[in-house]
CSV table of N, CA and C in Angstrom, one decimal:
chain,number,residue,atom,x,y,z
A,923,GLN,N,128.3,110.4,79.9
A,923,GLN,CA,127.3,110.0,81.0
A,923,GLN,C,126.3,111.1,81.1
A,924,VAL,N,125.1,110.6,81.4
A,924,VAL,CA,124.0,111.6,81.6
A,924,VAL,C,123.7,111.7,83.1
A,925,GLN,N,123.5,112.9,83.5
A,925,GLN,CA,123.1,113.2,84.9
A,925,GLN,C,121.6,113.3,85.0
A,926,LEU,N,121.0,112.6,86.0
A,926,LEU,CA,119.5,112.6,86.1
A,926,LEU,C,119.2,112.9,87.5
A,927,VAL,N,118.2,113.9,87.7
A,927,VAL,CA,117.8,114.3,89.0
A,927,VAL,C,116.2,114.2,89.0
A,928,GLU,N,115.7,113.3,89.9
A,928,GLU,CA,114.3,113.1,90.1
A,928,GLU,C,113.8,114.1,91.1
A,929,SER,N,112.5,114.4,91.0
A,929,SER,CA,111.8,115.2,92.0
A,929,SER,C,110.3,114.9,92.0
A,930,GLY,N,109.6,115.3,93.1
A,930,GLY,CA,108.2,115.1,93.1
A,930,GLY,C,107.6,114.0,93.9
A,931,GLY,N,108.5,113.2,94.5
A,931,GLY,CA,108.0,112.1,95.3
A,931,GLY,C,107.3,112.7,96.6
A,932,GLY,N,106.7,111.8,97.3
A,932,GLY,CA,106.1,112.2,98.6
A,932,GLY,C,105.1,111.2,99.1
A,933,LEU,N,104.3,111.6,100.1
A,933,LEU,CA,103.3,110.8,100.7
A,933,LEU,C,101.9,111.2,100.2
A,934,VAL,N,101.1,110.2,99.8
A,934,VAL,CA,99.8,110.5,99.3
A,934,VAL,C,98.8,109.4,99.7
A,935,GLN,N,97.6,109.7,99.8
A,935,GLN,CA,96.6,108.7,100.2
A,935,GLN,C,96.2,107.9,99.0
A,936,ALA,N,95.8,106.7,99.2
A,936,ALA,CA,95.3,105.8,98.2
A,936,ALA,C,94.2,106.5,97.4
A,937,GLY,N,94.3,106.4,96.1
A,937,GLY,CA,93.3,107.1,95.2
A,937,GLY,C,93.8,108.4,94.8
A,938,GLY,N,94.8,108.9,95.4
A,938,GLY,CA,95.3,110.3,95.0
A,938,GLY,C,96.3,110.2,93.8
A,939,SER,N,96.8,111.4,93.6
A,939,SER,CA,97.7,111.6,92.4
A,939,SER,C,99.0,112.2,92.8
A,940,LEU,N,100.1,111.9,92.0
A,940,LEU,CA,101.4,112.5,92.3
A,940,LEU,C,102.1,112.6,90.9
A,941,GLY,N,102.9,113.6,90.8
A,941,GLY,CA,103.7,113.8,89.5
A,941,GLY,C,105.1,113.8,89.8
A,942,LEU,N,105.9,113.0,89.1
A,942,LEU,CA,107.3,113.0,89.2
A,942,LEU,C,108.0,113.7,88.0
A,943,SER,N,109.1,114.3,88.2
A,943,SER,CA,109.9,114.9,87.2
A,943,SER,C,111.3,114.3,87.2
A,944,CYS,N,112.0,114.3,86.1
A,944,CYS,CA,113.4,113.9,86.0
A,944,CYS,C,114.1,114.8,85.0
A,945,ALA,N,115.0,115.6,85.5
A,945,ALA,CA,115.7,116.6,84.7
A,945,ALA,C,117.1,115.9,84.3
A,946,ALA,N,117.4,116.0,83.0
A,946,ALA,CA,118.6,115.4,82.5
A,946,ALA,C,119.6,116.5,82.0
A,947,SER,N,120.8,116.1,82.1
A,947,SER,CA,121.9,117.0,81.6
A,947,SER,C,123.1,116.1,81.2
A,948,GLY,N,123.9,116.7,80.4
A,948,GLY,CA,125.2,116.0,80.0
A,948,GLY,C,125.2,115.4,78.6
A,949,ARG,N,124.0,115.4,78.0
A,949,ARG,CA,123.9,114.8,76.7
A,949,ARG,C,122.6,115.4,76.0
A,950,THR,N,122.6,115.4,74.7
A,950,THR,CA,121.4,116.0,74.0
A,950,THR,C,120.2,115.1,74.4
A,951,PHE,N,119.3,115.7,75.0
A,951,PHE,CA,118.1,115.0,75.6
A,951,PHE,C,117.4,114.2,74.5
A,952,SER,N,117.2,114.8,73.4
A,952,SER,CA,116.4,114.2,72.3
A,952,SER,C,117.0,113.0,71.7
A,953,THR,N,118.2,112.6,72.1
A,953,THR,CA,118.9,111.4,71.6
A,953,THR,C,118.6,110.3,72.6
A,954,LEU,N,118.0,110.5,73.7
A,954,LEU,CA,117.8,109.6,74.8
A,954,LEU,C,116.4,108.9,74.9
A,955,THR,N,116.4,107.6,74.9
A,955,THR,CA,115.2,106.9,75.4
A,955,THR,C,115.2,107.0,76.9
A,956,MET,N,114.0,107.3,77.5
A,956,MET,CA,113.9,107.5,78.9
A,956,MET,C,113.0,106.5,79.5
A,957,GLY,N,113.3,106.1,80.7
A,957,GLY,CA,112.4,105.1,81.4
A,957,GLY,C,112.2,105.5,82.9
A,958,TRP,N,111.2,104.9,83.5
A,958,TRP,CA,110.9,105.0,84.9
A,958,TRP,C,110.9,103.6,85.4
A,959,PHE,N,111.5,103.3,86.5
A,959,PHE,CA,111.5,102.1,87.2
A,959,PHE,C,111.2,102.3,88.7
A,960,ARG,N,110.8,101.3,89.4
A,960,ARG,CA,110.6,101.4,90.9
A,960,ARG,C,111.1,100.2,91.6
A,961,GLN,N,111.4,100.4,92.9
A,961,GLN,CA,111.9,99.4,93.7
A,961,GLN,C,111.3,99.5,95.1
A,962,ALA,N,110.6,98.5,95.5
A,962,ALA,CA,110.0,98.4,96.8
A,962,ALA,C,111.0,97.6,97.7
A,963,PRO,N,110.9,97.8,99.0
A,963,PRO,CA,111.8,97.1,99.9
A,963,PRO,C,111.7,95.6,99.7
A,964,GLY,N,112.9,95.0,99.6
A,964,GLY,CA,113.0,93.6,99.5
A,964,GLY,C,112.6,93.0,98.1
A,965,LYS,N,112.4,93.9,97.2
A,965,LYS,CA,112.0,93.5,95.8
A,965,LYS,C,113.0,94.0,94.8
A,966,GLU,N,113.0,93.4,93.6
A,966,GLU,CA,113.9,93.8,92.6
A,966,GLU,C,113.3,95.1,91.9
A,967,ARG,N,114.2,95.8,91.3
A,967,ARG,CA,113.8,97.0,90.5
A,967,ARG,C,112.9,96.5,89.3
A,968,GLU,N,111.8,97.2,89.2
A,968,GLU,CA,110.9,96.8,88.1
A,968,GLU,C,110.5,97.9,87.2
A,969,PHE,N,110.2,97.6,86.0
A,969,PHE,CA,109.9,98.5,84.9
A,969,PHE,C,108.5,99.1,85.2
A,970,VAL,N,108.4,100.4,85.0
A,970,VAL,CA,107.2,101.1,85.1
A,970,VAL,C,106.7,101.7,83.7
A,971,SER,N,107.6,102.4,83.1
A,971,SER,CA,107.2,103.0,81.8
A,971,SER,C,108.5,103.5,81.1
A,972,SER,N,108.3,103.6,79.7
A,972,SER,CA,109.4,104.1,78.9
A,972,SER,C,108.8,105.0,77.8
A,973,ILE,N,109.6,105.8,77.3
A,973,ILE,CA,109.2,106.8,76.2
A,973,ILE,C,110.3,106.9,75.2
A,974,SER,N,109.9,107.0,73.9
A,974,SER,CA,110.9,107.1,72.9
A,974,SER,C,111.5,108.5,72.8
A,975,ARG,N,112.5,108.7,72.0
A,975,ARG,CA,113.2,110.0,71.9
A,975,ARG,C,112.3,111.1,71.6
A,976,GLY,N,111.4,110.9,70.7
A,976,GLY,CA,110.5,112.0,70.3
A,976,GLY,C,109.2,112.1,71.1
A,977,GLY,N,109.0,111.1,71.9
A,977,GLY,CA,107.8,111.1,72.7
A,977,GLY,C,106.6,110.4,72.1
A,978,GLY,N,106.8,109.9,70.9
A,978,GLY,CA,105.6,109.3,70.2
A,978,GLY,C,105.3,107.9,70.6
A,979,VAL,N,106.2,107.2,71.2
A,979,VAL,CA,106.0,105.8,71.5
A,979,VAL,C,106.2,105.6,73.0
A,980,THR,N,105.3,105.0,73.7
A,980,THR,CA,105.4,104.8,75.1
A,980,THR,C,105.0,103.3,75.4
A,981,TYR,N,105.6,102.8,76.5
A,981,TYR,CA,105.3,101.5,77.0
A,981,TYR,C,105.0,101.6,78.5
A,982,TYR,N,104.1,100.7,79.0
A,982,TYR,CA,103.8,100.7,80.4
A,982,TYR,C,103.7,99.3,80.9
A,983,ALA,N,104.1,99.1,82.2
A,983,ALA,CA,103.8,97.9,82.9
A,983,ALA,C,102.3,97.7,83.0
A,984,ASP,N,101.9,96.4,83.0
A,984,ASP,CA,100.5,96.2,83.1
A,984,ASP,C,99.9,96.7,84.4
A,985,SER,N,100.7,96.7,85.5
A,985,SER,CA,100.2,97.1,86.8
A,985,SER,C,99.9,98.6,86.8
A,986,VAL,N,100.4,99.4,85.9
A,986,VAL,CA,100.2,100.8,86.0
A,986,VAL,C,99.4,101.4,84.7
A,987,LYS,N,99.2,100.5,83.8
A,987,LYS,CA,98.5,100.9,82.5
A,987,LYS,C,97.1,101.5,82.9
A,988,GLY,N,96.9,102.7,82.3
A,988,GLY,CA,95.6,103.3,82.5
A,988,GLY,C,95.6,104.2,83.7
A,989,ARG,N,96.6,104.2,84.6
A,989,ARG,CA,96.7,105.0,85.7
A,989,ARG,C,97.9,106.0,85.7
A,990,PHE,N,99.0,105.6,85.0
A,990,PHE,CA,100.2,106.4,84.9
A,990,PHE,C,100.4,106.9,83.5
A,991,THR,N,100.9,108.0,83.4
A,991,THR,CA,101.2,108.6,82.0
A,991,THR,C,102.6,109.2,82.0
A,992,ILE,N,103.4,108.7,81.1
A,992,ILE,CA,104.8,109.2,80.9
A,992,ILE,C,104.7,110.2,79.7
A,993,SER,N,105.5,111.3,79.9
A,993,SER,CA,105.7,112.3,78.9
A,993,SER,C,107.0,112.9,79.0
A,994,ARG,N,107.4,113.7,78.0
A,994,ARG,CA,108.7,114.4,78.0
A,994,ARG,C,108.6,115.7,77.3
A,995,ASP,N,109.5,116.6,77.7
A,995,ASP,CA,109.7,117.9,77.1
A,995,ASP,C,111.1,118.0,76.6
A,996,ASN,N,111.4,117.9,75.3
A,996,ASN,CA,112.7,118.0,74.8
A,996,ASN,C,113.3,119.4,74.8
A,997,VAL,N,112.6,120.4,75.1
A,997,VAL,CA,113.1,121.7,75.3
A,997,VAL,C,113.6,121.9,76.7
A,998,LYS,N,112.8,121.4,77.7
A,998,LYS,CA,113.2,121.5,79.1
A,998,LYS,C,114.1,120.3,79.6
A,999,ASN,N,114.4,119.4,78.7
A,999,ASN,CA,115.2,118.2,79.0
A,999,ASN,C,114.7,117.5,80.2
A,1000,THR,N,113.4,117.3,80.2
A,1000,THR,CA,112.7,116.7,81.4
A,1000,THR,C,111.7,115.6,80.9
A,1001,VAL,N,111.7,114.5,81.7
A,1001,VAL,CA,110.7,113.5,81.5
A,1001,VAL,C,109.8,113.5,82.8
A,1002,TYR,N,108.5,113.2,82.6
A,1002,TYR,CA,107.6,113.2,83.6
A,1002,TYR,C,106.9,111.9,83.8
A,1003,LEU,N,106.4,111.7,85.0
A,1003,LEU,CA,105.5,110.5,85.2
A,1003,LEU,C,104.3,111.0,86.1
A,1004,GLN,N,103.2,111.1,85.5
A,1004,GLN,CA,102.0,111.4,86.2
A,1004,GLN,C,101.3,110.2,86.7
A,1005,MET,N,101.1,110.1,88.0
A,1005,MET,CA,100.5,108.9,88.6
A,1005,MET,C,99.2,109.2,89.2
A,1006,ASN,N,98.2,108.6,88.7
A,1006,ASN,CA,96.8,108.8,89.2
A,1006,ASN,C,96.3,107.5,89.8
A,1007,SER,N,95.2,107.6,90.6
A,1007,SER,CA,94.6,106.4,91.2
A,1007,SER,C,95.6,105.6,91.9
A,1008,LEU,N,96.4,106.2,92.7
A,1008,LEU,CA,97.5,105.5,93.4
A,1008,LEU,C,97.0,104.4,94.4
A,1009,LYS,N,97.8,103.3,94.5
A,1009,LYS,CA,97.5,102.3,95.4
A,1009,LYS,C,98.6,102.1,96.3
A,1010,PRO,N,98.4,101.4,97.5
A,1010,PRO,CA,99.5,101.2,98.4
A,1010,PRO,C,100.6,100.4,97.8
A,1011,GLU,N,100.3,99.5,96.9
A,1011,GLU,CA,101.3,98.7,96.2
A,1011,GLU,C,102.2,99.5,95.2
A,1012,ASP,N,101.8,100.7,95.0
A,1012,ASP,CA,102.7,101.6,94.2
A,1012,ASP,C,103.8,102.2,95.1
A,1013,THR,N,103.8,102.0,96.3
A,1013,THR,CA,104.8,102.5,97.2
A,1013,THR,C,106.2,101.9,96.9
A,1014,ALA,N,107.2,102.8,96.6
A,1014,ALA,CA,108.5,102.3,96.2
A,1014,ALA,C,109.4,103.6,96.0
A,1015,VAL,N,110.6,103.3,95.8
A,1015,VAL,CA,111.5,104.4,95.3
A,1015,VAL,C,111.5,104.3,93.8
A,1016,TYR,N,111.2,105.5,93.2
A,1016,TYR,CA,111.1,105.6,91.8
A,1016,TYR,C,112.3,106.2,91.2
A,1017,TYR,N,112.8,105.5,90.1
A,1017,TYR,CA,114.1,105.9,89.5
A,1017,TYR,C,113.8,106.3,88.0
A,1018,CYS,N,114.5,107.3,87.6
A,1018,CYS,CA,114.5,107.7,86.2
A,1018,CYS,C,115.8,107.1,85.6
A,1019,ALA,N,115.7,106.7,84.3
A,1019,ALA,CA,116.8,106.1,83.6
A,1019,ALA,C,116.9,106.6,82.2
A,1020,ALA,N,118.1,106.5,81.6
A,1020,ALA,CA,118.3,107.0,80.3
A,1020,ALA,C,119.3,106.1,79.5
A,1021,VAL,N,119.1,106.1,78.2
A,1021,VAL,CA,120.0,105.4,77.3
A,1021,VAL,C,120.0,106.0,76.0
A,1022,PRO,N,121.1,106.2,75.3
A,1022,PRO,CA,121.1,106.8,74.0
A,1022,PRO,C,120.5,105.7,73.0
A,1023,GLY,N,119.8,106.2,72.0
A,1023,GLY,CA,119.3,105.3,71.0
A,1023,GLY,C,117.8,105.1,71.1
A,1024,THR,N,117.3,104.2,70.2
A,1024,THR,CA,115.9,104.0,70.0
A,1024,THR,C,115.3,103.2,71.2
A,1025,ILE,N,114.0,103.2,71.3
A,1025,ILE,CA,113.3,102.5,72.3
A,1025,ILE,C,113.2,101.0,71.9
A,1026,GLY,N,113.2,100.7,70.6
A,1026,GLY,CA,113.2,99.4,70.2
A,1026,GLY,C,111.8,98.7,70.4
A,1027,ILE,N,111.7,97.5,69.8
A,1027,ILE,CA,110.4,96.8,69.9
A,1027,ILE,C,110.1,96.2,71.3
A,1028,SER,N,111.2,96.1,72.1
A,1028,SER,CA,111.0,95.6,73.4
A,1028,SER,C,110.6,96.6,74.4
A,1029,GLY,N,110.8,97.9,74.0
A,1029,GLY,CA,110.4,99.0,74.9
A,1029,GLY,C,111.4,99.3,76.0
A,1030,ARG,N,112.6,98.7,76.0
A,1030,ARG,CA,113.6,99.0,77.0
A,1030,ARG,C,113.0,98.7,78.4
A,1031,ARG,N,112.5,97.5,78.6
A,1031,ARG,CA,111.8,97.2,79.9
A,1031,ARG,C,112.7,96.7,81.0
A,1032,TYR,N,114.0,96.6,80.8
A,1032,TYR,CA,114.9,95.9,81.8
A,1032,TYR,C,115.9,97.0,82.2
A,1033,PRO,N,116.3,96.9,83.5
A,1033,PRO,CA,117.3,97.8,84.0
A,1033,PRO,C,118.6,97.7,83.2
A,1034,ARG,N,119.0,96.6,82.7
A,1034,ARG,CA,120.2,96.4,81.9
A,1034,ARG,C,120.2,97.2,80.6
A,1035,ASP,N,119.0,97.6,80.2
A,1035,ASP,CA,118.8,98.3,79.0
A,1035,ASP,C,119.3,99.8,79.1
A,1036,TYR,N,119.6,100.3,80.3
A,1036,TYR,CA,119.9,101.7,80.5
A,1036,TYR,C,121.3,101.8,81.1
A,1037,ASP,N,121.9,103.0,80.8
A,1037,ASP,CA,123.3,103.2,81.3
A,1037,ASP,C,123.4,104.4,82.2
A,1038,SER,N,122.3,105.1,82.5
A,1038,SER,CA,122.4,106.2,83.4
A,1038,SER,C,121.1,106.2,84.3
A,1039,TRP,N,121.3,106.5,85.6
A,1039,TRP,CA,120.3,106.4,86.6
A,1039,TRP,C,120.3,107.6,87.5
A,1040,GLY,N,119.1,108.0,87.9
A,1040,GLY,CA,119.0,109.0,88.9
A,1040,GLY,C,119.1,108.4,90.3
A,1041,GLN,N,119.0,109.3,91.3
A,1041,GLN,CA,119.2,108.8,92.7
A,1041,GLN,C,118.0,108.3,93.3
A,1042,GLY,N,116.8,108.5,92.7
A,1042,GLY,CA,115.6,107.9,93.1
A,1042,GLY,C,114.8,108.9,94.0
A,1043,THR,N,113.5,108.8,94.0
A,1043,THR,CA,112.6,109.6,94.8
A,1043,THR,C,111.5,108.7,95.4
A,1044,GLN,N,111.3,108.8,96.7
A,1044,GLN,CA,110.4,108.0,97.4
A,1044,GLN,C,108.9,108.4,97.2
A,1045,VAL,N,108.1,107.4,96.9
A,1045,VAL,CA,106.7,107.5,96.8
A,1045,VAL,C,106.0,106.6,97.8
A,1046,THR,N,105.2,107.1,98.6
A,1046,THR,CA,104.5,106.3,99.7
A,1046,THR,C,103.0,106.6,99.5
A,1047,VAL,N,102.3,105.5,99.4
A,1047,VAL,CA,100.9,105.6,99.3
A,1047,VAL,C,100.2,104.9,100.5
A,1048,SER,N,99.5,105.7,101.2
A,1048,SER,CA,98.9,105.2,102.5
A,1048,SER,C,97.5,104.7,102.2
A,1049,SER,N,97.1,103.7,102.9
A,1049,SER,CA,95.8,103.1,102.7
A,1049,SER,C,94.7,103.7,103.5
């Protein structure tokens, strides 16, 4: 099992930027496909972005494409999510997820595709 710890959430005004980090331990990080999901109150957990083991392949939800950037550092065992041009509808708890293996052609876009989760970090965007 992989342990994941997110950090970097907070309160930001619409149009602002925020960066999230997720530190992994317990397994060789470079063997893991990593993902970011979010869950707003009363809504299901939804896919935000995913990144392949080497970092060369990324996927994004249409709602964040062009505004969010996922990246990873396989030396620091950390995955990042840089969020720019934030909107109130981006308000949610953001979760980091991990799964051993390839990202696949589907991009690991579903919560069931992952077997390890962080505790989540709150992101609130005020209008």
